[in-house]
Amino acid sequence: MSEQGRTEVAILGGGCFWCVEAVYLEVRGVTRVESGYMGGHVVNPTYEQVCGAGTGHAEVVRLEFDPGVISYRDILQIFFTIHDPTTQDRQGNDVGPQYRSVIFFENPEQEATARQVMAEMASVWDAPIVTQLLPSETWYKAEEYHQNYYAQHPMQGYCAFVVAPKVAKFRKTFSHWMK
């Protein structure tokens, strides 16, 4: 941790939370990663409810990070590299509002940084960025079996064919941020 001993929080949705979680567990300066749900209207939603697309929640990860090691800007640059922010309510074969690209900001500084990074990333993608930028809401931690899912099930089909390539892309593109 930094000298002040403080951490900050980033809440990001970039498709299935297993993918996003697996990447950020490897990022230097990230001290905690949890999969969960945010942005809906049902209290204490279950995975089945969120997958039914009727709760309004997105699958997200909640990261705690040491800003003395990695900045929020760097967290977001990784985010915009490991998922496709140009597809509405989908990532690959995962389709539905629970898979939308979304950043839930914690304060005005995070909102301003996110707007700036999104504007910069607009020139990288061939289509418009559709990532939602919303104030943080009530966080619901996903069921325990979703936590650290990729590490526990690397050979499971979805993990092998969807999560692993995203982790590999992170390792290749951001090797300087690996733990």
PDB file of N, CA and C in Angstrom, residues 18-123:
ATOM      1  N   TRP A  18     -16.470 -12.940 -14.741  1.00  0.00           N
ATOM      2  CA  TRP A  18     -15.340 -13.879 -14.625  1.00  0.00           C
ATOM      3  C   TRP A  18     -14.146 -13.375 -15.421  1.00  0.00           C
ATOM      4  N   CYS A  19     -14.399 -12.804 -16.602  1.00  0.00           N
ATOM      5  CA  CYS A  19     -13.319 -12.309 -17.461  1.00  0.00           C
ATOM      6  C   CYS A  19     -12.616 -11.114 -16.828  1.00  0.00           C
ATOM      7  N   VAL A  20     -13.401 -10.149 -16.412  1.00  0.00           N
ATOM      8  CA  VAL A  20     -12.846  -8.914 -15.866  1.00  0.00           C
ATOM      9  C   VAL A  20     -12.110  -9.212 -14.561  1.00  0.00           C
ATOM     10  N   GLU A  21     -12.709 -10.046 -13.715  1.00  0.00           N
ATOM     11  CA  GLU A  21     -12.083 -10.418 -12.447  1.00  0.00           C
ATOM     12  C   GLU A  21     -10.737 -11.091 -12.677  1.00  0.00           C
ATOM     13  N   ALA A  22     -10.698 -12.032 -13.617  1.00  0.00           N
ATOM     14  CA  ALA A  22      -9.467 -12.791 -13.869  1.00  0.00           C
ATOM     15  C   ALA A  22      -8.311 -11.876 -14.256  1.00  0.00           C
ATOM     16  N   VAL A  23      -8.586 -10.851 -15.040  1.00  0.00           N
ATOM     17  CA  VAL A  23      -7.538  -9.912 -15.437  1.00  0.00           C
ATOM     18  C   VAL A  23      -7.074  -9.092 -14.239  1.00  0.00           C
ATOM     19  N   TYR A  24      -8.006  -8.474 -13.526  1.00  0.00           N
ATOM     20  CA  TYR A  24      -7.599  -7.558 -12.459  1.00  0.00           C
ATOM     21  C   TYR A  24      -6.971  -8.266 -11.265  1.00  0.00           C
ATOM     22  N   LEU A  25      -7.199  -9.549 -11.105  1.00  0.00           N
ATOM     23  CA  LEU A  25      -6.504 -10.295 -10.049  1.00  0.00           C
ATOM     24  C   LEU A  25      -5.003 -10.342 -10.316  1.00  0.00           C
ATOM     25  N   GLU A  26      -4.604 -10.095 -11.556  1.00  0.00           N
ATOM     26  CA  GLU A  26      -3.188 -10.137 -11.931  1.00  0.00           C
ATOM     27  C   GLU A  26      -2.530  -8.762 -11.993  1.00  0.00           C
ATOM     28  N   VAL A  27      -3.296  -7.701 -11.725  1.00  0.00           N
ATOM     29  CA  VAL A  27      -2.786  -6.342 -11.886  1.00  0.00           C
ATOM     30  C   VAL A  27      -2.085  -5.873 -10.600  1.00  0.00           C
ATOM     31  N   ARG A  28      -0.849  -5.445 -10.784  1.00  0.00           N
ATOM     32  CA  ARG A  28      -0.067  -4.900  -9.673  1.00  0.00           C
ATOM     33  C   ARG A  28      -0.754  -3.641  -9.145  1.00  0.00           C
ATOM     34  N   GLY A  29      -0.899  -3.559  -7.842  1.00  0.00           N
ATOM     35  CA  GLY A  29      -1.558  -2.415  -7.224  1.00  0.00           C
ATOM     36  C   GLY A  29      -3.015  -2.673  -6.895  1.00  0.00           C
ATOM     37  N   VAL A  30      -3.611  -3.698  -7.523  1.00  0.00           N
ATOM     38  CA  VAL A  30      -4.983  -4.074  -7.188  1.00  0.00           C
ATOM     39  C   VAL A  30      -4.899  -5.011  -5.988  1.00  0.00           C
ATOM     40  N   THR A  31      -5.545  -4.617  -4.907  1.00  0.00           N
ATOM     41  CA  THR A  31      -5.426  -5.363  -3.656  1.00  0.00           C
ATOM     42  C   THR A  31      -6.598  -6.294  -3.381  1.00  0.00           C
ATOM     43  N   ARG A  32      -7.710  -6.073  -4.069  1.00  0.00           N
ATOM     44  CA  ARG A  32      -8.883  -6.922  -3.866  1.00  0.00           C
ATOM     45  C   ARG A  32      -9.785  -6.834  -5.098  1.00  0.00           C
ATOM     46  N   VAL A  33     -10.356  -7.962  -5.488  1.00  0.00           N
ATOM     47  CA  VAL A  33     -11.282  -8.002  -6.618  1.00  0.00           C
ATOM     48  C   VAL A  33     -12.454  -8.893  -6.229  1.00  0.00           C
ATOM     49  N   GLU A  34     -13.665  -8.380  -6.396  1.00  0.00           N
ATOM     50  CA  GLU A  34     -14.867  -9.171  -6.128  1.00  0.00           C
ATOM     51  C   GLU A  34     -15.835  -9.026  -7.292  1.00  0.00           C
ATOM     52  N   SER A  35     -16.460 -10.130  -7.648  1.00  0.00           N
ATOM     53  CA  SER A  35     -17.504 -10.107  -8.668  1.00  0.00           C
ATOM     54  C   SER A  35     -18.841  -9.823  -7.997  1.00  0.00           C
ATOM     55  N   GLY A  36     -19.691  -9.078  -8.700  1.00  0.00           N
ATOM     56  CA  GLY A  36     -20.996  -8.770  -8.132  1.00  0.00           C
ATOM     57  C   GLY A  36     -21.915  -8.109  -9.135  1.00  0.00           C
ATOM     58  N   TYR A  37     -22.911  -7.428  -8.596  1.00  0.00           N
ATOM     59  CA  TYR A  37     -23.971  -6.830  -9.410  1.00  0.00           C
ATOM     60  C   TYR A  37     -24.201  -5.386  -8.972  1.00  0.00           C
ATOM     61  N   MET A  38     -24.506  -4.527  -9.947  1.00  0.00           N
ATOM     62  CA  MET A  38     -24.827  -3.129  -9.639  1.00  0.00           C
ATOM     63  C   MET A  38     -25.689  -2.583 -10.769  1.00  0.00           C
ATOM     64  N   GLY A  39     -26.483  -1.583 -10.422  1.00  0.00           N
ATOM     65  CA  GLY A  39     -27.214  -0.847 -11.438  1.00  0.00           C
ATOM     66  C   GLY A  39     -28.627  -1.323 -11.696  1.00  0.00           C
ATOM     67  N   GLY A  40     -29.170  -2.121 -10.810  1.00  0.00           N
ATOM     68  CA  GLY A  40     -30.514  -2.630 -11.026  1.00  0.00           C
ATOM     69  C   GLY A  40     -31.497  -2.157  -9.975  1.00  0.00           C
ATOM     70  N   HIS A  41     -32.700  -2.753 -10.009  1.00  0.00           N
ATOM     71  CA  HIS A  41     -33.771  -2.317  -9.113  1.00  0.00           C
ATOM     72  C   HIS A  41     -34.241  -3.405  -8.147  1.00  0.00           C
ATOM     73  N   VAL A  42     -33.613  -4.559  -8.154  1.00  0.00           N
ATOM     74  CA  VAL A  42     -33.993  -5.653  -7.260  1.00  0.00           C
ATOM     75  C   VAL A  42     -32.981  -5.714  -6.118  1.00  0.00           C
ATOM     76  N   VAL A  43     -33.465  -5.802  -4.887  1.00  0.00           N
ATOM     77  CA  VAL A  43     -32.591  -5.905  -3.725  1.00  0.00           C
ATOM     78  C   VAL A  43     -32.060  -7.335  -3.620  1.00  0.00           C
ATOM     79  N   ASN A  44     -30.753  -7.445  -3.361  1.00  0.00           N
ATOM     80  CA  ASN A  44     -30.088  -8.746  -3.206  1.00  0.00           C
ATOM     81  C   ASN A  44     -30.389  -9.710  -4.356  1.00  0.00           C
ATOM     82  N   PRO A  45     -30.083  -9.315  -5.585  1.00  0.00           N
ATOM     83  CA  PRO A  45     -30.383 -10.189  -6.724  1.00  0.00           C
ATOM     84  C   PRO A  45     -29.513 -11.445  -6.714  1.00  0.00           C
ATOM     85  N   THR A  46     -30.046 -12.505  -7.276  1.00  0.00           N
ATOM     86  CA  THR A  46     -29.276 -13.736  -7.437  1.00  0.00           C
ATOM     87  C   THR A  46     -28.714 -13.763  -8.859  1.00  0.00           C
ATOM     88  N   TYR A  47     -27.751 -14.624  -9.075  1.00  0.00           N
ATOM     89  CA  TYR A  47     -27.173 -14.787 -10.406  1.00  0.00           C
ATOM     90  C   TYR A  47     -28.258 -15.153 -11.418  1.00  0.00           C
ATOM     91  N   GLU A  48     -29.132 -16.059 -11.031  1.00  0.00           N
ATOM     92  CA  GLU A  48     -30.208 -16.481 -11.936  1.00  0.00           C
ATOM     93  C   GLU A  48     -31.112 -15.309 -12.300  1.00  0.00           C
ATOM     94  N   GLN A  49     -31.426 -14.460 -11.321  1.00  0.00           N
ATOM     95  CA  GLN A  49     -32.260 -13.296 -11.606  1.00  0.00           C
ATOM     96  C   GLN A  49     -31.556 -12.328 -12.556  1.00  0.00           C
ATOM     97  N   VAL A  50     -30.276 -12.065 -12.295  1.00  0.00           N
ATOM     98  CA  VAL A  50     -29.518 -11.142 -13.140  1.00  0.00           C
ATOM     99  C   VAL A  50     -29.403 -11.702 -14.553  1.00  0.00           C
ATOM    100  N   CYS A  51     -29.152 -12.999 -14.676  1.00  0.00           N
ATOM    101  CA  CYS A  51     -29.048 -13.631 -16.001  1.00  0.00           C
ATOM    102  C   CYS A  51     -30.378 -13.595 -16.752  1.00  0.00           C
ATOM    103  N   GLY A  52     -31.476 -13.522 -16.025  1.00  0.00           N
ATOM    104  CA  GLY A  52     -32.786 -13.417 -16.659  1.00  0.00           C
ATOM    105  C   GLY A  52     -33.030 -12.047 -17.268  1.00  0.00           C
ATOM    106  N   ALA A  53     -32.122 -11.110 -17.022  1.00  0.00           N
ATOM    107  CA  ALA A  53     -32.125  -9.766 -17.609  1.00  0.00           C
ATOM    108  C   ALA A  53     -33.281  -8.886 -17.132  1.00  0.00           C
ATOM    109  N   GLY A  54     -33.982  -9.290 -16.081  1.00  0.00           N
ATOM    110  CA  GLY A  54     -35.105  -8.491 -15.618  1.00  0.00           C
ATOM    111  C   GLY A  54     -34.816  -7.610 -14.421  1.00  0.00           C
ATOM    112  N   THR A  55     -33.625  -7.701 -13.848  1.00  0.00           N
ATOM    113  CA  THR A  55     -33.332  -6.912 -12.646  1.00  0.00           C
ATOM    114  C   THR A  55     -32.706  -5.563 -12.959  1.00  0.00           C
ATOM    115  N   GLY A  56     -32.167  -5.414 -14.157  1.00  0.00           N
ATOM    116  CA  GLY A  56     -31.478  -4.180 -14.529  1.00  0.00           C
ATOM    117  C   GLY A  56     -30.024  -4.132 -14.106  1.00  0.00           C
ATOM    118  N   HIS A  57     -29.561  -5.149 -13.380  1.00  0.00           N
ATOM    119  CA  HIS A  57     -28.172  -5.160 -12.914  1.00  0.00           C
ATOM    120  C   HIS A  57     -27.202  -5.525 -14.027  1.00  0.00           C
ATOM    121  N   ALA A  58     -25.984  -5.041 -13.891  1.00  0.00           N
ATOM    122  CA  ALA A  58     -24.870  -5.462 -14.735  1.00  0.00           C
ATOM    123  C   ALA A  58     -23.972  -6.355 -13.895  1.00  0.00           C
ATOM    124  N   GLU A  59     -23.345  -7.333 -14.542  1.00  0.00           N
ATOM    125  CA  GLU A  59     -22.286  -8.095 -13.892  1.00  0.00           C
ATOM    126  C   GLU A  59     -21.077  -7.161 -13.842  1.00  0.00           C
ATOM    127  N   VAL A  60     -20.560  -6.923 -12.649  1.00  0.00           N
ATOM    128  CA  VAL A  60     -19.441  -5.992 -12.477  1.00  0.00           C
ATOM    129  C   VAL A  60     -18.395  -6.587 -11.544  1.00  0.00           C
ATOM    130  N   VAL A  61     -17.230  -5.971 -11.550  1.00  0.00           N
ATOM    131  CA  VAL A  61     -16.226  -6.274 -10.541  1.00  0.00           C
ATOM    132  C   VAL A  61     -15.989  -5.018  -9.730  1.00  0.00           C
ATOM    133  N   ARG A  62     -15.739  -5.238  -8.459  1.00  0.00           N
ATOM    134  CA  ARG A  62     -15.401  -4.148  -7.541  1.00  0.00           C
ATOM    135  C   ARG A  62     -13.939  -4.343  -7.179  1.00  0.00           C
ATOM    136  N   LEU A  63     -13.104  -3.389  -7.597  1.00  0.00           N
ATOM    137  CA  LEU A  63     -11.670  -3.469  -7.340  1.00  0.00           C
ATOM    138  C   LEU A  63     -11.295  -2.512  -6.241  1.00  0.00           C
ATOM    139  N   GLU A  64     -10.428  -2.940  -5.371  1.00  0.00           N
ATOM    140  CA  GLU A  64      -9.753  -2.028  -4.458  1.00  0.00           C
ATOM    141  C   GLU A  64      -8.322  -1.954  -4.962  1.00  0.00           C
ATOM    142  N   PHE A  65      -7.814  -0.739  -5.091  1.00  0.00           N
ATOM    143  CA  PHE A  65      -6.460  -0.571  -5.611  1.00  0.00           C
ATOM    144  C   PHE A  65      -5.726   0.520  -4.856  1.00  0.00           C
ATOM    145  N   ASP A  66      -4.416   0.412  -4.885  1.00  0.00           N
ATOM    146  CA  ASP A  66      -3.542   1.369  -4.231  1.00  0.00           C
ATOM    147  C   ASP A  66      -3.162   2.439  -5.249  1.00  0.00           C
ATOM    148  N   PRO A  67      -3.684   3.662  -5.109  1.00  0.00           N
ATOM    149  CA  PRO A  67      -3.380   4.706  -6.087  1.00  0.00           C
ATOM    150  C   PRO A  67      -1.924   5.131  -6.075  1.00  0.00           C
ATOM    151  N   GLY A  68      -1.172   4.708  -5.060  1.00  0.00           N
ATOM    152  CA  GLY A  68       0.269   4.967  -5.042  1.00  0.00           C
ATOM    153  C   GLY A  68       1.028   4.025  -5.964  1.00  0.00           C
ATOM    154  N   VAL A  69       0.361   2.961  -6.409  1.00  0.00           N
ATOM    155  CA  VAL A  69       0.978   1.979  -7.300  1.00  0.00           C
ATOM    156  C   VAL A  69       0.398   2.080  -8.709  1.00  0.00           C
ATOM    157  N   ILE A  70      -0.929   2.140  -8.811  1.00  0.00           N
ATOM    158  CA  ILE A  70      -1.609   2.212 -10.102  1.00  0.00           C
ATOM    159  C   ILE A  70      -2.721   3.250 -10.016  1.00  0.00           C
ATOM    160  N   SER A  71      -2.842   4.040 -11.066  1.00  0.00           N
ATOM    161  CA  SER A  71      -3.851   5.103 -11.054  1.00  0.00           C
ATOM    162  C   SER A  71      -5.188   4.586 -11.582  1.00  0.00           C
ATOM    163  N   TYR A  72      -6.229   5.324 -11.279  1.00  0.00           N
ATOM    164  CA  TYR A  72      -7.559   5.019 -11.822  1.00  0.00           C
ATOM    165  C   TYR A  72      -7.515   5.067 -13.351  1.00  0.00           C
ATOM    166  N   ARG A  73      -6.779   6.015 -13.898  1.00  0.00           N
ATOM    167  CA  ARG A  73      -6.613   6.128 -15.354  1.00  0.00           C
ATOM    168  C   ARG A  73      -6.035   4.827 -15.920  1.00  0.00           C
ATOM    169  N   ASP A  74      -5.003   4.276 -15.274  1.00  0.00           N
ATOM    170  CA  ASP A  74      -4.411   3.024 -15.742  1.00  0.00           C
ATOM    171  C   ASP A  74      -5.394   1.859 -15.626  1.00  0.00           C
ATOM    172  N   ILE A  75      -6.164   1.844 -14.544  1.00  0.00           N
ATOM    173  CA  ILE A  75      -7.209   0.819 -14.373  1.00  0.00           C
ATOM    174  C   ILE A  75      -8.165   0.871 -15.563  1.00  0.00           C
ATOM    175  N   LEU A  76      -8.570   2.080 -15.959  1.00  0.00           N
ATOM    176  CA  LEU A  76      -9.508   2.244 -17.070  1.00  0.00           C
ATOM    177  C   LEU A  76      -8.877   1.917 -18.417  1.00  0.00           C
ATOM    178  N   GLN A  77      -7.618   2.239 -18.601  1.00  0.00           N
ATOM    179  CA  GLN A  77      -6.969   1.900 -19.865  1.00  0.00           C
ATOM    180  C   GLN A  77      -6.912   0.381 -20.048  1.00  0.00           C
ATOM    181  N   ILE A  78      -6.670  -0.339 -18.988  1.00  0.00           N
ATOM    182  CA  ILE A  78      -6.716  -1.809 -19.046  1.00  0.00           C
ATOM    183  C   ILE A  78      -8.140  -2.247 -19.398  1.00  0.00           C
ATOM    184  N   PHE A  79      -9.116  -1.678 -18.719  1.00  0.00           N
ATOM    185  CA  PHE A  79     -10.530  -2.011 -18.935  1.00  0.00           C
ATOM    186  C   PHE A  79     -10.921  -1.874 -20.405  1.00  0.00           C
ATOM    187  N   PHE A  80     -10.534  -0.757 -21.030  1.00  0.00           N
ATOM    188  CA  PHE A  80     -10.922  -0.515 -22.419  1.00  0.00           C
ATOM    189  C   PHE A  80     -10.134  -1.360 -23.412  1.00  0.00           C
ATOM    190  N   THR A  81      -9.130  -2.050 -22.951  1.00  0.00           N
ATOM    191  CA  THR A  81      -8.352  -2.932 -23.817  1.00  0.00           C
ATOM    192  C   THR A  81      -8.824  -4.380 -23.739  1.00  0.00           C
ATOM    193  N   ILE A  82      -9.377  -4.780 -22.592  1.00  0.00           N
ATOM    194  CA  ILE A  82      -9.738  -6.195 -22.406  1.00  0.00           C
ATOM    195  C   ILE A  82     -11.180  -6.519 -22.769  1.00  0.00           C
ATOM    196  N   HIS A  83     -11.971  -5.519 -23.131  1.00  0.00           N
ATOM    197  CA  HIS A  83     -13.338  -5.805 -23.580  1.00  0.00           C
ATOM    198  C   HIS A  83     -13.682  -4.871 -24.736  1.00  0.00           C
ATOM    199  N   ASP A  84     -14.772  -5.155 -25.410  1.00  0.00           N
ATOM    200  CA  ASP A  84     -15.218  -4.344 -26.540  1.00  0.00           C
ATOM    201  C   ASP A  84     -16.260  -3.346 -26.042  1.00  0.00           C
ATOM    202  N   PRO A  85     -15.881  -2.069 -25.912  1.00  0.00           N
ATOM    203  CA  PRO A  85     -16.812  -1.068 -25.405  1.00  0.00           C
ATOM    204  C   PRO A  85     -17.752  -0.513 -26.466  1.00  0.00           C
ATOM    205  N   THR A  86     -17.777  -1.144 -27.646  1.00  0.00           N
ATOM    206  CA  THR A  86     -18.600  -0.618 -28.743  1.00  0.00           C
ATOM    207  C   THR A  86     -19.851  -1.439 -28.999  1.00  0.00           C
ATOM    208  N   THR A  87     -20.058  -2.504 -28.257  1.00  0.00           N
ATOM    209  CA  THR A  87     -21.237  -3.347 -28.484  1.00  0.00           C
ATOM    210  C   THR A  87     -22.241  -3.140 -27.361  1.00  0.00           C
ATOM    211  N   GLN A  88     -23.460  -2.834 -27.742  1.00  0.00           N
ATOM    212  CA  GLN A  88     -24.533  -2.557 -26.777  1.00  0.00           C
ATOM    213  C   GLN A  88     -25.032  -3.857 -26.151  1.00  0.00           C
ATOM    214  N   ASP A  89     -24.950  -3.952 -24.836  1.00  0.00           N
ATOM    215  CA  ASP A  89     -25.504  -5.087 -24.086  1.00  0.00           C
ATOM    216  C   ASP A  89     -24.965  -6.438 -24.551  1.00  0.00           C
ATOM    217  N   ARG A  90     -23.676  -6.497 -24.854  1.00  0.00           N
ATOM    218  CA  ARG A  90     -23.110  -7.790 -25.247  1.00  0.00           C
ATOM    219  C   ARG A  90     -21.591  -7.743 -25.229  1.00  0.00           C
ATOM    220  N   GLN A  91     -21.028  -8.925 -25.033  1.00  0.00           N
ATOM    221  CA  GLN A  91     -19.608  -9.184 -25.229  1.00  0.00           C
ATOM    222  C   GLN A  91     -19.540 -10.544 -25.885  1.00  0.00           C
ATOM    223  N   GLY A  92     -19.176 -10.580 -27.146  1.00  0.00           N
ATOM    224  CA  GLY A  92     -19.122 -11.851 -27.873  1.00  0.00           C
ATOM    225  C   GLY A  92     -20.482 -12.516 -27.893  1.00  0.00           C
ATOM    226  N   ASN A  93     -20.536 -13.773 -27.445  1.00  0.00           N
ATOM    227  CA  ASN A  93     -21.796 -14.521 -27.423  1.00  0.00           C
ATOM    228  C   ASN A  93     -22.646 -14.229 -26.191  1.00  0.00           C
ATOM    229  N   ASP A  94     -22.113 -13.474 -25.238  1.00  0.00           N
ATOM    230  CA  ASP A  94     -22.877 -13.109 -24.040  1.00  0.00           C
ATOM    231  C   ASP A  94     -23.731 -11.885 -24.379  1.00  0.00           C
ATOM    232  N   VAL A  95     -25.051 -12.083 -24.405  1.00  0.00           N
ATOM    233  CA  VAL A  95     -25.961 -11.021 -24.825  1.00  0.00           C
ATOM    234  C   VAL A  95     -26.976 -10.741 -23.731  1.00  0.00           C
ATOM    235  N   GLY A  96     -27.203  -9.479 -23.450  1.00  0.00           N
ATOM    236  CA  GLY A  96     -28.188  -9.048 -22.464  1.00  0.00           C
ATOM    237  C   GLY A  96     -27.672  -7.842 -21.710  1.00  0.00           C
ATOM    238  N   PRO A  97     -28.570  -7.104 -21.075  1.00  0.00           N
ATOM    239  CA  PRO A  97     -28.156  -5.880 -20.375  1.00  0.00           C
ATOM    240  C   PRO A  97     -27.187  -6.145 -19.218  1.00  0.00           C
ATOM    241  N   GLN A  98     -27.178  -7.368 -18.696  1.00  0.00           N
ATOM    242  CA  GLN A  98     -26.258  -7.700 -17.609  1.00  0.00           C
ATOM    243  C   GLN A  98     -24.800  -7.724 -18.088  1.00  0.00           C
ATOM    244  N   TYR A  99     -24.595  -7.770 -19.417  1.00  0.00           N
ATOM    245  CA  TYR A  99     -23.245  -7.809 -19.983  1.00  0.00           C
ATOM    246  C   TYR A  99     -22.817  -6.474 -20.573  1.00  0.00           C
ATOM    247  N   ARG A 100     -23.553  -5.417 -20.256  1.00  0.00           N
ATOM    248  CA  ARG A 100     -23.236  -4.116 -20.835  1.00  0.00           C
ATOM    249  C   ARG A 100     -21.885  -3.595 -20.331  1.00  0.00           C
ATOM    250  N   SER A 101     -21.322  -2.707 -21.111  1.00  0.00           N
ATOM    251  CA  SER A 101     -20.094  -2.017 -20.734  1.00  0.00           C
ATOM    252  C   SER A 101     -20.491  -0.823 -19.878  1.00  0.00           C
ATOM    253  N   VAL A 102     -19.971  -0.788 -18.650  1.00  0.00           N
ATOM    254  CA  VAL A 102     -20.383   0.263 -17.719  1.00  0.00           C
ATOM    255  C   VAL A 102     -19.271   0.564 -16.719  1.00  0.00           C
ATOM    256  N   ILE A 103     -19.152   1.836 -16.388  1.00  0.00           N
ATOM    257  CA  ILE A 103     -18.257   2.294 -15.325  1.00  0.00           C
ATOM    258  C   ILE A 103     -19.144   2.977 -14.291  1.00  0.00           C
ATOM    259  N   PHE A 104     -19.078   2.499 -13.063  1.00  0.00           N
ATOM    260  CA  PHE A 104     -19.779   3.154 -11.950  1.00  0.00           C
ATOM    261  C   PHE A 104     -18.744   3.965 -11.180  1.00  0.00           C
ATOM    262  N   PHE A 105     -18.850   5.291 -11.265  1.00  0.00           N
ATOM    263  CA  PHE A 105     -17.849   6.138 -10.614  1.00  0.00           C
ATOM    264  C   PHE A 105     -18.222   6.410  -9.154  1.00  0.00           C
ATOM    265  N   GLU A 106     -17.172   6.580  -8.346  1.00  0.00           N
ATOM    266  CA  GLU A 106     -17.324   6.792  -6.904  1.00  0.00           C
ATOM    267  C   GLU A 106     -17.352   8.267  -6.515  1.00  0.00           C
ATOM    268  N   ASN A 107     -16.831   9.140  -7.386  1.00  0.00           N
ATOM    269  CA  ASN A 107     -16.730  10.561  -7.038  1.00  0.00           C
ATOM    270  C   ASN A 107     -16.548  11.371  -8.327  1.00  0.00           C
ATOM    271  N   PRO A 108     -16.622  12.694  -8.230  1.00  0.00           N
ATOM    272  CA  PRO A 108     -16.486  13.530  -9.434  1.00  0.00           C
ATOM    273  C   PRO A 108     -15.130  13.371 -10.136  1.00  0.00           C
ATOM    274  N   GLU A 109     -14.076  13.110  -9.380  1.00  0.00           N
ATOM    275  CA  GLU A 109     -12.760  12.931  -9.983  1.00  0.00           C
ATOM    276  C   GLU A 109     -12.736  11.679 -10.869  1.00  0.00           C
ATOM    277  N   GLN A 110     -13.329  10.585 -10.375  1.00  0.00           N
ATOM    278  CA  GLN A 110     -13.400   9.369 -11.191  1.00  0.00           C
ATOM    279  C   GLN A 110     -14.251   9.608 -12.439  1.00  0.00           C
ATOM    280  N   GLU A 111     -15.346  10.325 -12.286  1.00  0.00           N
ATOM    281  CA  GLU A 111     -16.192  10.614 -13.437  1.00  0.00           C
ATOM    282  C   GLU A 111     -15.410  11.397 -14.493  1.00  0.00           C
ATOM    283  N   ALA A 112     -14.679  12.427 -14.066  1.00  0.00           N
ATOM    284  CA  ALA A 112     -13.909  13.249 -15.007  1.00  0.00           C
ATOM    285  C   ALA A 112     -12.819  12.415 -15.688  1.00  0.00           C
ATOM    286  N   THR A 113     -12.132  11.581 -14.924  1.00  0.00           N
ATOM    287  CA  THR A 113     -11.086  10.727 -15.499  1.00  0.00           C
ATOM    288  C   THR A 113     -11.694   9.761 -16.500  1.00  0.00           C
ATOM    289  N   ALA A 114     -12.830   9.166 -16.149  1.00  0.00           N
ATOM    290  CA  ALA A 114     -13.479   8.215 -17.053  1.00  0.00           C
ATOM    291  C   ALA A 114     -13.900   8.901 -18.352  1.00  0.00           C
ATOM    292  N   ARG A 115     -14.446  10.089 -18.262  1.00  0.00           N
ATOM    293  CA  ARG A 115     -14.843  10.825 -19.478  1.00  0.00           C
ATOM    294  C   ARG A 115     -13.620  11.100 -20.362  1.00  0.00           C
ATOM    295  N   GLN A 116     -12.532  11.470 -19.727  1.00  0.00           N
ATOM    296  CA  GLN A 116     -11.309  11.762 -20.476  1.00  0.00           C
ATOM    297  C   GLN A 116     -10.767  10.501 -21.162  1.00  0.00           C
ATOM    298  N   VAL A 117     -10.703   9.388 -20.436  1.00  0.00           N
ATOM    299  CA  VAL A 117     -10.199   8.136 -21.006  1.00  0.00           C
ATOM    300  C   VAL A 117     -11.130   7.653 -22.122  1.00  0.00           C
ATOM    301  N   MET A 118     -12.437   7.774 -21.916  1.00  0.00           N
ATOM    302  CA  MET A 118     -13.381   7.366 -22.967  1.00  0.00           C
ATOM    303  C   MET A 118     -13.179   8.199 -24.231  1.00  0.00           C
ATOM    304  N   ALA A 119     -12.946   9.486 -24.080  1.00  0.00           N
ATOM    305  CA  ALA A 119     -12.713  10.351 -25.242  1.00  0.00           C
ATOM    306  C   ALA A 119     -11.425   9.945 -25.957  1.00  0.00           C
ATOM    307  N   GLU A 120     -10.397   9.626 -25.195  1.00  0.00           N
ATOM    308  CA  GLU A 120      -9.128   9.195 -25.787  1.00  0.00           C
ATOM    309  C   GLU A 120      -9.293   7.858 -26.503  1.00  0.00           C
ATOM    310  N   MET A 121     -10.047   6.936 -25.905  1.00  0.00           N
ATOM    311  CA  MET A 121     -10.212   5.608 -26.479  1.00  0.00           C
ATOM    312  C   MET A 121     -11.124   5.610 -27.713  1.00  0.00           C
ATOM    313  N   ALA A 122     -11.899   6.658 -27.883  1.00  0.00           N
ATOM    314  CA  ALA A 122     -12.802   6.734 -29.037  1.00  0.00           C
ATOM    315  C   ALA A 122     -12.026   6.643 -30.347  1.00  0.00           C
ATOM    316  N   SER A 123     -10.796   7.121 -30.345  1.00  0.00           N
ATOM    317  CA  SER A 123      -9.997   7.076 -31.579  1.00  0.00           C
ATOM    318  C   SER A 123      -9.373   5.701 -31.826  1.00  0.00           C
TER     319      SER A 123
END
